[in-house]
Amino acid sequence: MSEDAPDDMVERSSGDPSNIDPDFVRRPLRRLHAHPGFISVVLLGGIVGTLARFALEELMPTPQGFPLPTLTVNLAGAFALGIVLEALIRRGADQGHLLLARLGIGTGFLGAFTTYSTFALESVIAIDDGHVTMAATYVIVSVAGGVLLSFAGIWIASVHHLRGLRAGSADERGST
Amino acid sequence: MTLLVVALMSLAGGLGAVFRFVVDGFIGSRTRMALPVGTVLVNVLGSLVLGVVAGLVLNDRLSAATMTIVGTGFLGGFTTFSTASIETVRLIHNGRAGVALLNVIATLVLSLGAVAGGLALAS
């Protein structure tokens, strides 16, 4: 059996989720030996991310019942994921150590650090309790804030990367 | 809140992340849509289950420890806010602002509805 045989599981999809989805791994499903490593780093990152979220939830207050802990982890996580993914993309192809870093930090840690289900539950409970304004504020700040902070994270990582490149090329020019 | 519960919660969270990774990968290899249905699915499904679990806890049919392990742990790891956010941004960067908005609205409405449905199921 040829190792280079094309995998129809990958070929069939004409859309490219790897372009959009940071948790997606474009891998021929037949090469199963690659999978235990991926799952291990996601598991490890997920364990640590869950613990970090729990710690923050225990430490942060809920002023007048406002779900500040969940808001904090979600916004911080959205921002951090922007930085991490952009930094990794700019370091090279999504394979080897960079891929493991993306899966461990992005999919594992930050995926577990943030939570949509808790956010949704807290929103519904707030509405059920009649705190509609608080619920609306929570939802809007979470969703809009998350998108803006993801943008910001990506932007900051790209600026930092470009500054590094420019500094490098300036050094080269100065040395001749 | 014992150390054992915290340990089980953390492990459950890690497993939730793995489940998300596998489900998302499975769906991603089969879909052609620009909409990131893998992430939408895990978030909505996780919200539904959390609604059920929370409802059972509110009716004293499940313990707080179970809520911590399954709710904070597994479902907290299974669902993700950060990935949903990034995917929305990526869609905008790719000139798919309409799909980006759909991603935001659909995930939100379906997840809130799923939690409410889960709470209702559990009562």
PDB file of C-alpha atoms in Angstrom:
ATOM      1  CA  MET A   1       0.000   0.000   0.000  1.00  0.00           C
ATOM      2  CA  SER A   2       1.446   3.346  -1.010  1.00  0.00           C
ATOM      3  CA  GLU A   3       1.979   5.939   1.692  1.00  0.00           C
ATOM      4  CA  ASP A   4       1.423   8.583  -0.966  1.00  0.00           C
ATOM      5  CA  ALA A   5      -1.991   7.298  -2.038  1.00  0.00           C
ATOM      6  CA  PRO A   6      -4.392  10.216  -2.045  1.00  0.00           C
ATOM      7  CA  ASP A   7      -6.906  10.175   0.749  1.00  0.00           C
ATOM      8  CA  ASP A   8     -10.420  10.708  -0.554  1.00  0.00           C
ATOM      9  CA  MET A   9     -11.585  11.927   2.826  1.00  0.00           C
ATOM     10  CA  VAL A  10      -9.506  15.051   2.350  1.00  0.00           C
ATOM     11  CA  GLU A  11      -9.989  15.431  -1.418  1.00  0.00           C
ATOM     12  CA  ARG A  12     -13.786  15.264  -1.297  1.00  0.00           C
ATOM     13  CA  SER A  13     -14.224  18.532   0.550  1.00  0.00           C
ATOM     14  CA  SER A  14     -13.927  21.445  -1.832  1.00  0.00           C
ATOM     15  CA  GLY A  15     -14.459  23.940   0.978  1.00  0.00           C
ATOM     16  CA  ASP A  16     -11.421  24.490   3.114  1.00  0.00           C
ATOM     17  CA  PRO A  17     -12.226  24.489   6.830  1.00  0.00           C
ATOM     18  CA  SER A  18      -8.546  24.803   7.662  1.00  0.00           C
ATOM     19  CA  ASN A  19      -8.790  28.312   6.236  1.00  0.00           C
ATOM     20  CA  ILE A  20     -11.369  29.303   8.827  1.00  0.00           C
ATOM     21  CA  ASP A  21     -11.407  26.748  11.620  1.00  0.00           C
ATOM     22  CA  PRO A  22      -8.454  26.960  14.009  1.00  0.00           C
ATOM     23  CA  ASP A  23      -9.282  23.550  15.502  1.00  0.00           C
ATOM     24  CA  PHE A  24      -9.187  21.702  12.195  1.00  0.00           C
ATOM     25  CA  VAL A  25      -6.338  19.421  11.229  1.00  0.00           C
ATOM     26  CA  ARG A  26      -6.008  18.655   7.560  1.00  0.00           C
ATOM     27  CA  ARG A  27      -4.774  15.100   7.763  1.00  0.00           C
ATOM     28  CA  PRO A  28      -5.457  11.994   5.747  1.00  0.00           C
ATOM     29  CA  LEU A  29      -7.485   9.912   8.125  1.00  0.00           C
ATOM     30  CA  ARG A  30      -5.623   6.741   7.150  1.00  0.00           C
ATOM     31  CA  ARG A  31      -2.435   7.968   8.806  1.00  0.00           C
ATOM     32  CA  LEU A  32      -3.715   7.086  12.223  1.00  0.00           C
ATOM     33  CA  HIS A  33      -0.264   7.108  13.832  1.00  0.00           C
ATOM     34  CA  ALA A  34      -0.419  10.882  13.721  1.00  0.00           C
ATOM     35  CA  HIS A  35      -3.550  11.031  15.809  1.00  0.00           C
ATOM     36  CA  PRO A  36      -2.561   9.911  19.330  1.00  0.00           C
ATOM     37  CA  GLY A  37      -0.048  12.761  19.470  1.00  0.00           C
ATOM     38  CA  PHE A  38      -2.635  15.326  18.459  1.00  0.00           C
ATOM     39  CA  ILE A  39      -5.163  14.029  20.940  1.00  0.00           C
ATOM     40  CA  SER A  40      -2.567  13.985  23.723  1.00  0.00           C
ATOM     41  CA  VAL A  41      -1.687  17.659  23.350  1.00  0.00           C
ATOM     42  CA  VAL A  42      -5.335  18.663  23.085  1.00  0.00           C
ATOM     43  CA  LEU A  43      -6.100  16.624  26.231  1.00  0.00           C
ATOM     44  CA  LEU A  44      -3.218  18.142  28.169  1.00  0.00           C
ATOM     45  CA  GLY A  45      -4.001  21.680  27.071  1.00  0.00           C
ATOM     46  CA  GLY A  46      -7.659  21.102  27.830  1.00  0.00           C
ATOM     47  CA  ILE A  47      -6.944  19.889  31.366  1.00  0.00           C
ATOM     48  CA  VAL A  48      -4.814  22.940  32.137  1.00  0.00           C
ATOM     49  CA  GLY A  49      -7.252  25.321  30.447  1.00  0.00           C
ATOM     50  CA  THR A  50     -10.182  23.944  32.454  1.00  0.00           C
ATOM     51  CA  LEU A  51      -8.227  24.279  35.678  1.00  0.00           C
ATOM     52  CA  ALA A  52      -7.249  27.857  34.802  1.00  0.00           C
ATOM     53  CA  ARG A  53     -10.866  28.764  34.065  1.00  0.00           C
ATOM     54  CA  PHE A  54     -11.977  27.174  37.340  1.00  0.00           C
ATOM     55  CA  ALA A  55      -9.337  29.072  39.308  1.00  0.00           C
ATOM     56  CA  LEU A  56     -10.389  32.363  37.762  1.00  0.00           C
ATOM     57  CA  GLU A  57     -14.050  31.602  38.442  1.00  0.00           C
ATOM     58  CA  GLU A  58     -13.250  30.958  42.088  1.00  0.00           C
ATOM     59  CA  LEU A  59     -11.191  34.130  42.440  1.00  0.00           C
ATOM     60  CA  MET A  60     -13.251  36.663  40.493  1.00  0.00           C
ATOM     61  CA  PRO A  61     -16.332  38.294  41.984  1.00  0.00           C
ATOM     62  CA  THR A  62     -19.797  38.480  40.459  1.00  0.00           C
ATOM     63  CA  PRO A  63     -20.781  42.120  41.135  1.00  0.00           C
ATOM     64  CA  GLN A  64     -24.539  42.203  41.593  1.00  0.00           C
ATOM     65  CA  GLY A  65     -24.742  38.796  40.003  1.00  0.00           C
ATOM     66  CA  PHE A  66     -22.996  39.853  36.780  1.00  0.00           C
ATOM     67  CA  PRO A  67     -21.046  36.882  35.338  1.00  0.00           C
ATOM     68  CA  LEU A  68     -17.701  38.698  35.327  1.00  0.00           C
ATOM     69  CA  PRO A  69     -15.590  35.504  35.597  1.00  0.00           C
ATOM     70  CA  THR A  70     -16.989  33.923  32.447  1.00  0.00           C
ATOM     71  CA  LEU A  71     -16.835  37.223  30.580  1.00  0.00           C
ATOM     72  CA  THR A  72     -13.188  37.568  31.587  1.00  0.00           C
ATOM     73  CA  VAL A  73     -12.127  34.099  30.467  1.00  0.00           C
ATOM     74  CA  ASN A  74     -14.007  34.389  27.200  1.00  0.00           C
ATOM     75  CA  LEU A  75     -12.648  37.815  26.253  1.00  0.00           C
ATOM     76  CA  ALA A  76      -9.118  37.002  27.419  1.00  0.00           C
ATOM     77  CA  GLY A  77      -9.262  33.721  25.536  1.00  0.00           C
ATOM     78  CA  ALA A  78     -10.540  35.319  22.332  1.00  0.00           C
ATOM     79  CA  PHE A  79      -7.710  37.859  22.496  1.00  0.00           C
ATOM     80  CA  ALA A  80      -5.068  35.269  23.308  1.00  0.00           C
ATOM     81  CA  LEU A  81      -6.213  32.965  20.523  1.00  0.00           C
ATOM     82  CA  GLY A  82      -5.848  35.808  18.035  1.00  0.00           C
ATOM     83  CA  ILE A  83      -2.268  36.363  19.152  1.00  0.00           C
ATOM     84  CA  VAL A  84      -1.350  32.691  19.269  1.00  0.00           C
ATOM     85  CA  LEU A  85      -2.796  31.742  15.899  1.00  0.00           C
ATOM     86  CA  GLU A  86      -1.337  34.735  14.088  1.00  0.00           C
ATOM     87  CA  ALA A  87       2.064  34.232  15.695  1.00  0.00           C
ATOM     88  CA  LEU A  88       2.072  30.560  14.708  1.00  0.00           C
ATOM     89  CA  ILE A  89       0.948  31.222  11.128  1.00  0.00           C
ATOM     90  CA  ARG A  90       3.778  33.684  10.687  1.00  0.00           C
ATOM     91  CA  ARG A  91       6.352  31.230  11.953  1.00  0.00           C
ATOM     92  CA  GLY A  92       5.718  28.680   9.252  1.00  0.00           C
ATOM     93  CA  ALA A  93       3.573  25.893   7.891  1.00  0.00           C
ATOM     94  CA  ASP A  94       0.949  24.239  10.054  1.00  0.00           C
ATOM     95  CA  GLN A  95       2.894  21.052  10.727  1.00  0.00           C
ATOM     96  CA  GLY A  96       5.313  19.501  13.179  1.00  0.00           C
ATOM     97  CA  HIS A  97       5.931  21.514  16.317  1.00  0.00           C
ATOM     98  CA  LEU A  98       3.871  24.462  15.128  1.00  0.00           C
ATOM     99  CA  LEU A  99       0.859  22.240  14.593  1.00  0.00           C
ATOM    100  CA  LEU A 100       1.287  20.648  18.018  1.00  0.00           C
ATOM    101  CA  ALA A 101       1.561  24.124  19.544  1.00  0.00           C
ATOM    102  CA  ARG A 102      -1.646  25.222  17.796  1.00  0.00           C
ATOM    103  CA  LEU A 103      -3.510  22.152  19.002  1.00  0.00           C
ATOM    104  CA  GLY A 104      -2.166  22.272  22.538  1.00  0.00           C
ATOM    105  CA  ILE A 105      -2.476  25.997  23.145  1.00  0.00           C
ATOM    106  CA  GLY A 106      -5.298  26.907  20.772  1.00  0.00           C
ATOM    107  CA  THR A 107      -7.629  23.940  20.589  1.00  0.00           C
ATOM    108  CA  GLY A 108      -6.703  22.495  23.969  1.00  0.00           C
ATOM    109  CA  PHE A 109      -5.892  25.238  26.420  1.00  0.00           C
ATOM    110  CA  LEU A 110      -7.817  28.220  25.042  1.00  0.00           C
ATOM    111  CA  GLY A 111     -10.667  26.076  23.775  1.00  0.00           C
ATOM    112  CA  ALA A 112     -11.172  24.733  27.281  1.00  0.00           C
ATOM    113  CA  PHE A 113     -10.330  28.022  28.999  1.00  0.00           C
ATOM    114  CA  THR A 114     -13.220  29.680  27.220  1.00  0.00           C
ATOM    115  CA  THR A 115     -16.763  28.340  27.310  1.00  0.00           C
ATOM    116  CA  TYR A 116     -19.878  28.984  25.259  1.00  0.00           C
ATOM    117  CA  SER A 117     -22.198  26.733  27.276  1.00  0.00           C
ATOM    118  CA  THR A 118     -21.625  28.545  30.581  1.00  0.00           C
ATOM    119  CA  PHE A 119     -22.078  31.882  28.814  1.00  0.00           C
ATOM    120  CA  ALA A 120     -25.366  30.673  27.331  1.00  0.00           C
ATOM    121  CA  LEU A 121     -26.626  29.262  30.634  1.00  0.00           C
ATOM    122  CA  GLU A 122     -25.802  32.436  32.543  1.00  0.00           C
ATOM    123  CA  SER A 123     -27.557  34.534  29.911  1.00  0.00           C
ATOM    124  CA  VAL A 124     -30.717  32.440  30.010  1.00  0.00           C
ATOM    125  CA  ILE A 125     -30.770  32.365  33.817  1.00  0.00           C
ATOM    126  CA  ALA A 126     -30.385  36.156  33.911  1.00  0.00           C
ATOM    127  CA  ILE A 127     -33.337  36.508  31.540  1.00  0.00           C
ATOM    128  CA  ASP A 128     -35.383  33.989  33.551  1.00  0.00           C
ATOM    129  CA  ASP A 129     -34.668  35.986  36.710  1.00  0.00           C
ATOM    130  CA  GLY A 130     -35.925  39.138  35.041  1.00  0.00           C
ATOM    131  CA  HIS A 131     -32.491  40.783  34.686  1.00  0.00           C
ATOM    132  CA  VAL A 132     -33.021  41.465  31.009  1.00  0.00           C
ATOM    133  CA  THR A 133     -30.790  44.535  30.797  1.00  0.00           C
ATOM    134  CA  MET A 134     -27.949  42.722  32.478  1.00  0.00           C
ATOM    135  CA  ALA A 135     -28.448  39.745  30.174  1.00  0.00           C
ATOM    136  CA  ALA A 136     -28.429  41.949  27.083  1.00  0.00           C
ATOM    137  CA  THR A 137     -25.310  43.752  28.273  1.00  0.00           C
ATOM    138  CA  TYR A 138     -23.600  40.464  28.999  1.00  0.00           C
ATOM    139  CA  VAL A 139     -24.444  39.024  25.584  1.00  0.00           C
ATOM    140  CA  ILE A 140     -23.451  42.121  23.615  1.00  0.00           C
ATOM    141  CA  VAL A 141     -20.211  42.735  25.494  1.00  0.00           C
ATOM    142  CA  SER A 142     -19.278  39.060  25.223  1.00  0.00           C
ATOM    143  CA  VAL A 143     -19.967  38.629  21.525  1.00  0.00           C
ATOM    144  CA  ALA A 144     -18.858  42.039  20.240  1.00  0.00           C
ATOM    145  CA  GLY A 145     -15.982  42.161  22.711  1.00  0.00           C
ATOM    146  CA  GLY A 146     -14.858  38.705  21.686  1.00  0.00           C
ATOM    147  CA  VAL A 147     -14.762  39.562  17.991  1.00  0.00           C
ATOM    148  CA  LEU A 148     -13.003  42.887  18.602  1.00  0.00           C
ATOM    149  CA  LEU A 149     -10.423  41.315  20.897  1.00  0.00           C
ATOM    150  CA  SER A 150      -9.758  38.496  18.450  1.00  0.00           C
ATOM    151  CA  PHE A 151      -9.132  41.122  15.785  1.00  0.00           C
ATOM    152  CA  ALA A 152      -6.884  43.011  18.196  1.00  0.00           C
ATOM    153  CA  GLY A 153      -4.891  39.888  19.047  1.00  0.00           C
ATOM    154  CA  ILE A 154      -4.318  39.070  15.400  1.00  0.00           C
ATOM    155  CA  TRP A 155      -3.354  42.672  14.658  1.00  0.00           C
ATOM    156  CA  ILE A 156      -0.934  42.936  17.568  1.00  0.00           C
ATOM    157  CA  ALA A 157       0.791  39.689  16.595  1.00  0.00           C
ATOM    158  CA  SER A 158       1.114  40.798  12.976  1.00  0.00           C
ATOM    159  CA  VAL A 159       2.530  44.220  13.939  1.00  0.00           C
ATOM    160  CA  HIS A 160       4.982  42.595  16.333  1.00  0.00           C
ATOM    161  CA  HIS A 161       6.066  40.177  13.625  1.00  0.00           C
ATOM    162  CA  LEU A 162       6.520  42.858  11.004  1.00  0.00           C
ATOM    163  CA  ARG A 163       8.509  45.029  13.443  1.00  0.00           C
ATOM    164  CA  GLY A 164      10.797  42.072  14.041  1.00  0.00           C
ATOM    165  CA  LEU A 165      11.272  41.582  10.305  1.00  0.00           C
ATOM    166  CA  ARG A 166      12.003  45.250   9.724  1.00  0.00           C
ATOM    167  CA  ALA A 167      14.487  45.344  12.591  1.00  0.00           C
ATOM    168  CA  GLY A 168      16.203  42.293  11.134  1.00  0.00           C
ATOM    169  CA  SER A 169      16.561  43.772   7.640  1.00  0.00           C
ATOM    170  CA  ALA A 170      17.739  47.134   9.069  1.00  0.00           C
ATOM    171  CA  ASP A 171      20.528  45.273  10.889  1.00  0.00           C
ATOM    172  CA  GLU A 172      21.561  43.600   7.652  1.00  0.00           C
ATOM    173  CA  ARG A 173      21.705  46.907   5.787  1.00  0.00           C
ATOM    174  CA  GLY A 174      23.716  48.534   8.587  1.00  0.00           C
ATOM    175  CA  SER A 175      26.368  45.829   8.583  1.00  0.00           C
ATOM    176  CA  THR A 176      27.497  46.293   4.966  1.00  0.00           C
TER     177      THR A 176
ATOM    178  CA  MET B   1     -15.461  21.135  46.692  1.00  0.00           C
ATOM    179  CA  THR B   2     -12.890  18.403  47.195  1.00  0.00           C
ATOM    180  CA  LEU B   3      -9.566  17.971  45.459  1.00  0.00           C
ATOM    181  CA  LEU B   4     -10.965  14.861  43.817  1.00  0.00           C
ATOM    182  CA  VAL B   5     -13.827  16.823  42.277  1.00  0.00           C
ATOM    183  CA  VAL B   6     -11.390  19.449  40.968  1.00  0.00           C
ATOM    184  CA  ALA B   7      -9.171  16.729  39.517  1.00  0.00           C
ATOM    185  CA  LEU B   8     -12.110  14.982  37.859  1.00  0.00           C
ATOM    186  CA  MET B   9     -13.379  18.325  36.579  1.00  0.00           C
ATOM    187  CA  SER B  10     -10.018  19.082  34.974  1.00  0.00           C
ATOM    188  CA  LEU B  11      -9.797  15.666  33.374  1.00  0.00           C
ATOM    189  CA  ALA B  12     -13.364  15.973  32.134  1.00  0.00           C
ATOM    190  CA  GLY B  13     -12.486  19.355  30.651  1.00  0.00           C
ATOM    191  CA  GLY B  14      -9.551  17.838  28.825  1.00  0.00           C
ATOM    192  CA  LEU B  15     -11.792  15.099  27.474  1.00  0.00           C
ATOM    193  CA  GLY B  16     -14.339  17.692  26.425  1.00  0.00           C
ATOM    194  CA  ALA B  17     -11.632  19.451  24.425  1.00  0.00           C
ATOM    195  CA  VAL B  18     -10.664  16.152  22.787  1.00  0.00           C
ATOM    196  CA  PHE B  19     -14.293  15.432  21.906  1.00  0.00           C
ATOM    197  CA  ARG B  20     -14.554  18.887  20.366  1.00  0.00           C
ATOM    198  CA  PHE B  21     -11.382  18.297  18.368  1.00  0.00           C
ATOM    199  CA  VAL B  22     -12.618  14.946  17.051  1.00  0.00           C
ATOM    200  CA  VAL B  23     -16.169  16.088  16.275  1.00  0.00           C
ATOM    201  CA  ASP B  24     -14.928  19.256  14.639  1.00  0.00           C
ATOM    202  CA  GLY B  25     -12.400  17.352  12.570  1.00  0.00           C
ATOM    203  CA  PHE B  26     -14.995  14.817  11.493  1.00  0.00           C
ATOM    204  CA  ILE B  27     -17.456  17.471  10.398  1.00  0.00           C
ATOM    205  CA  GLY B  28     -14.777  19.666   8.849  1.00  0.00           C
ATOM    206  CA  SER B  29     -13.634  16.878   6.560  1.00  0.00           C
ATOM    207  CA  ARG B  30     -17.169  16.474   5.243  1.00  0.00           C
ATOM    208  CA  THR B  31     -18.544  19.964   4.916  1.00  0.00           C
ATOM    209  CA  ARG B  32     -18.103  22.459   2.091  1.00  0.00           C
ATOM    210  CA  MET B  33     -19.819  25.334   3.843  1.00  0.00           C
ATOM    211  CA  ALA B  34     -18.098  28.541   4.780  1.00  0.00           C
ATOM    212  CA  LEU B  35     -20.098  28.483   7.998  1.00  0.00           C
ATOM    213  CA  PRO B  36     -18.017  26.669  10.649  1.00  0.00           C
ATOM    214  CA  VAL B  37     -20.689  24.093  11.445  1.00  0.00           C
ATOM    215  CA  GLY B  38     -18.354  21.992  13.588  1.00  0.00           C
ATOM    216  CA  THR B  39     -17.932  24.733  16.151  1.00  0.00           C
ATOM    217  CA  VAL B  40     -21.586  25.756  15.944  1.00  0.00           C
ATOM    218  CA  LEU B  41     -22.607  22.156  16.587  1.00  0.00           C
ATOM    219  CA  VAL B  42     -20.387  21.609  19.630  1.00  0.00           C
ATOM    220  CA  ASN B  43     -21.457  24.916  21.138  1.00  0.00           C
ATOM    221  CA  VAL B  44     -25.167  24.301  20.622  1.00  0.00           C
ATOM    222  CA  LEU B  45     -25.006  20.662  21.708  1.00  0.00           C
ATOM    223  CA  GLY B  46     -22.928  21.544  24.749  1.00  0.00           C
ATOM    224  CA  SER B  47     -25.394  24.271  25.678  1.00  0.00           C
ATOM    225  CA  LEU B  48     -28.311  21.844  25.389  1.00  0.00           C
ATOM    226  CA  VAL B  49     -26.667  19.315  27.681  1.00  0.00           C
ATOM    227  CA  LEU B  50     -25.678  22.029  30.148  1.00  0.00           C
ATOM    228  CA  GLY B  51     -29.286  23.209  30.248  1.00  0.00           C
ATOM    229  CA  VAL B  52     -30.395  19.674  31.129  1.00  0.00           C
ATOM    230  CA  VAL B  53     -27.676  19.241  33.762  1.00  0.00           C
ATOM    231  CA  ALA B  54     -28.391  22.650  35.299  1.00  0.00           C
ATOM    232  CA  GLY B  55     -32.101  21.897  35.363  1.00  0.00           C
ATOM    233  CA  LEU B  56     -31.506  18.595  37.145  1.00  0.00           C
ATOM    234  CA  VAL B  57     -29.249  20.308  39.686  1.00  0.00           C
ATOM    235  CA  LEU B  58     -31.866  22.998  40.310  1.00  0.00           C
ATOM    236  CA  ASN B  59     -34.376  20.200  41.012  1.00  0.00           C
ATOM    237  CA  ASP B  60     -31.934  18.505  43.386  1.00  0.00           C
ATOM    238  CA  ARG B  61     -31.701  15.475  41.158  1.00  0.00           C
ATOM    239  CA  LEU B  62     -27.998  15.957  40.527  1.00  0.00           C
ATOM    240  CA  SER B  63     -25.306  17.037  42.958  1.00  0.00           C
ATOM    241  CA  ALA B  64     -23.235  20.193  42.789  1.00  0.00           C
ATOM    242  CA  ALA B  65     -20.174  18.014  42.347  1.00  0.00           C
ATOM    243  CA  THR B  66     -21.706  16.466  39.241  1.00  0.00           C
ATOM    244  CA  MET B  67     -22.458  19.964  37.920  1.00  0.00           C
ATOM    245  CA  THR B  68     -18.827  20.914  38.453  1.00  0.00           C
ATOM    246  CA  ILE B  69     -17.439  17.849  36.729  1.00  0.00           C
ATOM    247  CA  VAL B  70     -19.894  17.691  33.837  1.00  0.00           C
ATOM    248  CA  GLY B  71     -20.870  21.348  33.508  1.00  0.00           C
ATOM    249  CA  THR B  72     -17.767  23.342  34.364  1.00  0.00           C
ATOM    250  CA  GLY B  73     -15.495  20.493  33.343  1.00  0.00           C
ATOM    251  CA  PHE B  74     -16.624  18.492  30.356  1.00  0.00           C
ATOM    252  CA  LEU B  75     -19.015  20.964  28.757  1.00  0.00           C
ATOM    253  CA  GLY B  76     -16.739  23.895  29.526  1.00  0.00           C
ATOM    254  CA  GLY B  77     -14.005  22.089  27.644  1.00  0.00           C
ATOM    255  CA  PHE B  78     -16.298  20.822  24.922  1.00  0.00           C
ATOM    256  CA  THR B  79     -17.687  24.236  24.026  1.00  0.00           C
ATOM    257  CA  THR B  80     -15.485  27.136  23.072  1.00  0.00           C
ATOM    258  CA  PHE B  81     -15.946  30.875  22.851  1.00  0.00           C
ATOM    259  CA  SER B  82     -12.490  31.682  21.505  1.00  0.00           C
ATOM    260  CA  THR B  83     -12.712  29.449  18.425  1.00  0.00           C
ATOM    261  CA  ALA B  84     -16.141  30.859  17.560  1.00  0.00           C
ATOM    262  CA  SER B  85     -14.742  34.379  17.815  1.00  0.00           C
ATOM    263  CA  ILE B  86     -11.714  33.663  15.657  1.00  0.00           C
ATOM    264  CA  GLU B  87     -13.805  31.948  13.017  1.00  0.00           C
ATOM    265  CA  THR B  88     -16.039  35.019  12.802  1.00  0.00           C
ATOM    266  CA  VAL B  89     -12.985  37.231  12.345  1.00  0.00           C
ATOM    267  CA  ARG B  90     -11.514  34.887   9.709  1.00  0.00           C
ATOM    268  CA  LEU B  91     -14.764  34.968   7.762  1.00  0.00           C
ATOM    269  CA  ILE B  92     -14.671  38.768   7.771  1.00  0.00           C
ATOM    270  CA  HIS B  93     -11.031  38.723   6.635  1.00  0.00           C
ATOM    271  CA  ASN B  94     -12.042  36.393   3.809  1.00  0.00           C
ATOM    272  CA  GLY B  95     -14.723  38.811   2.673  1.00  0.00           C
ATOM    273  CA  ARG B  96     -17.606  36.701   3.995  1.00  0.00           C
ATOM    274  CA  ALA B  97     -19.145  39.281   6.330  1.00  0.00           C
ATOM    275  CA  GLY B  98     -22.644  37.891   5.821  1.00  0.00           C
ATOM    276  CA  VAL B  99     -21.587  34.404   6.857  1.00  0.00           C
ATOM    277  CA  ALA B 100     -19.676  35.955   9.770  1.00  0.00           C
ATOM    278  CA  LEU B 101     -22.846  37.629  11.007  1.00  0.00           C
ATOM    279  CA  LEU B 102     -24.779  34.415  10.483  1.00  0.00           C
ATOM    280  CA  ASN B 103     -22.159  32.563  12.522  1.00  0.00           C
ATOM    281  CA  VAL B 104     -22.574  34.985  15.406  1.00  0.00           C
ATOM    282  CA  ILE B 105     -26.371  35.105  15.346  1.00  0.00           C
ATOM    283  CA  ALA B 106     -26.971  31.415  14.702  1.00  0.00           C
ATOM    284  CA  THR B 107     -24.551  30.263  17.404  1.00  0.00           C
ATOM    285  CA  LEU B 108     -26.045  32.691  19.887  1.00  0.00           C
ATOM    286  CA  VAL B 109     -29.725  32.077  19.188  1.00  0.00           C
ATOM    287  CA  LEU B 110     -29.378  28.303  18.890  1.00  0.00           C
ATOM    288  CA  SER B 111     -27.239  28.049  22.035  1.00  0.00           C
ATOM    289  CA  LEU B 112     -29.559  30.199  24.133  1.00  0.00           C
ATOM    290  CA  GLY B 113     -32.509  28.225  22.799  1.00  0.00           C
ATOM    291  CA  ALA B 114     -30.744  24.958  23.536  1.00  0.00           C
ATOM    292  CA  VAL B 115     -30.046  25.955  27.143  1.00  0.00           C
ATOM    293  CA  ALA B 116     -33.650  27.019  27.619  1.00  0.00           C
ATOM    294  CA  GLY B 117     -34.820  23.788  26.025  1.00  0.00           C
ATOM    295  CA  GLY B 118     -32.516  21.755  28.219  1.00  0.00           C
ATOM    296  CA  LEU B 119     -33.738  23.507  31.373  1.00  0.00           C
ATOM    297  CA  ALA B 120     -37.305  22.839  30.321  1.00  0.00           C
ATOM    298  CA  LEU B 121     -36.583  19.184  29.587  1.00  0.00           C
ATOM    299  CA  ALA B 122     -35.080  18.725  33.020  1.00  0.00           C
ATOM    300  CA  SER B 123     -37.997  20.224  34.925  1.00  0.00           C
TER     301      SER B 123
END
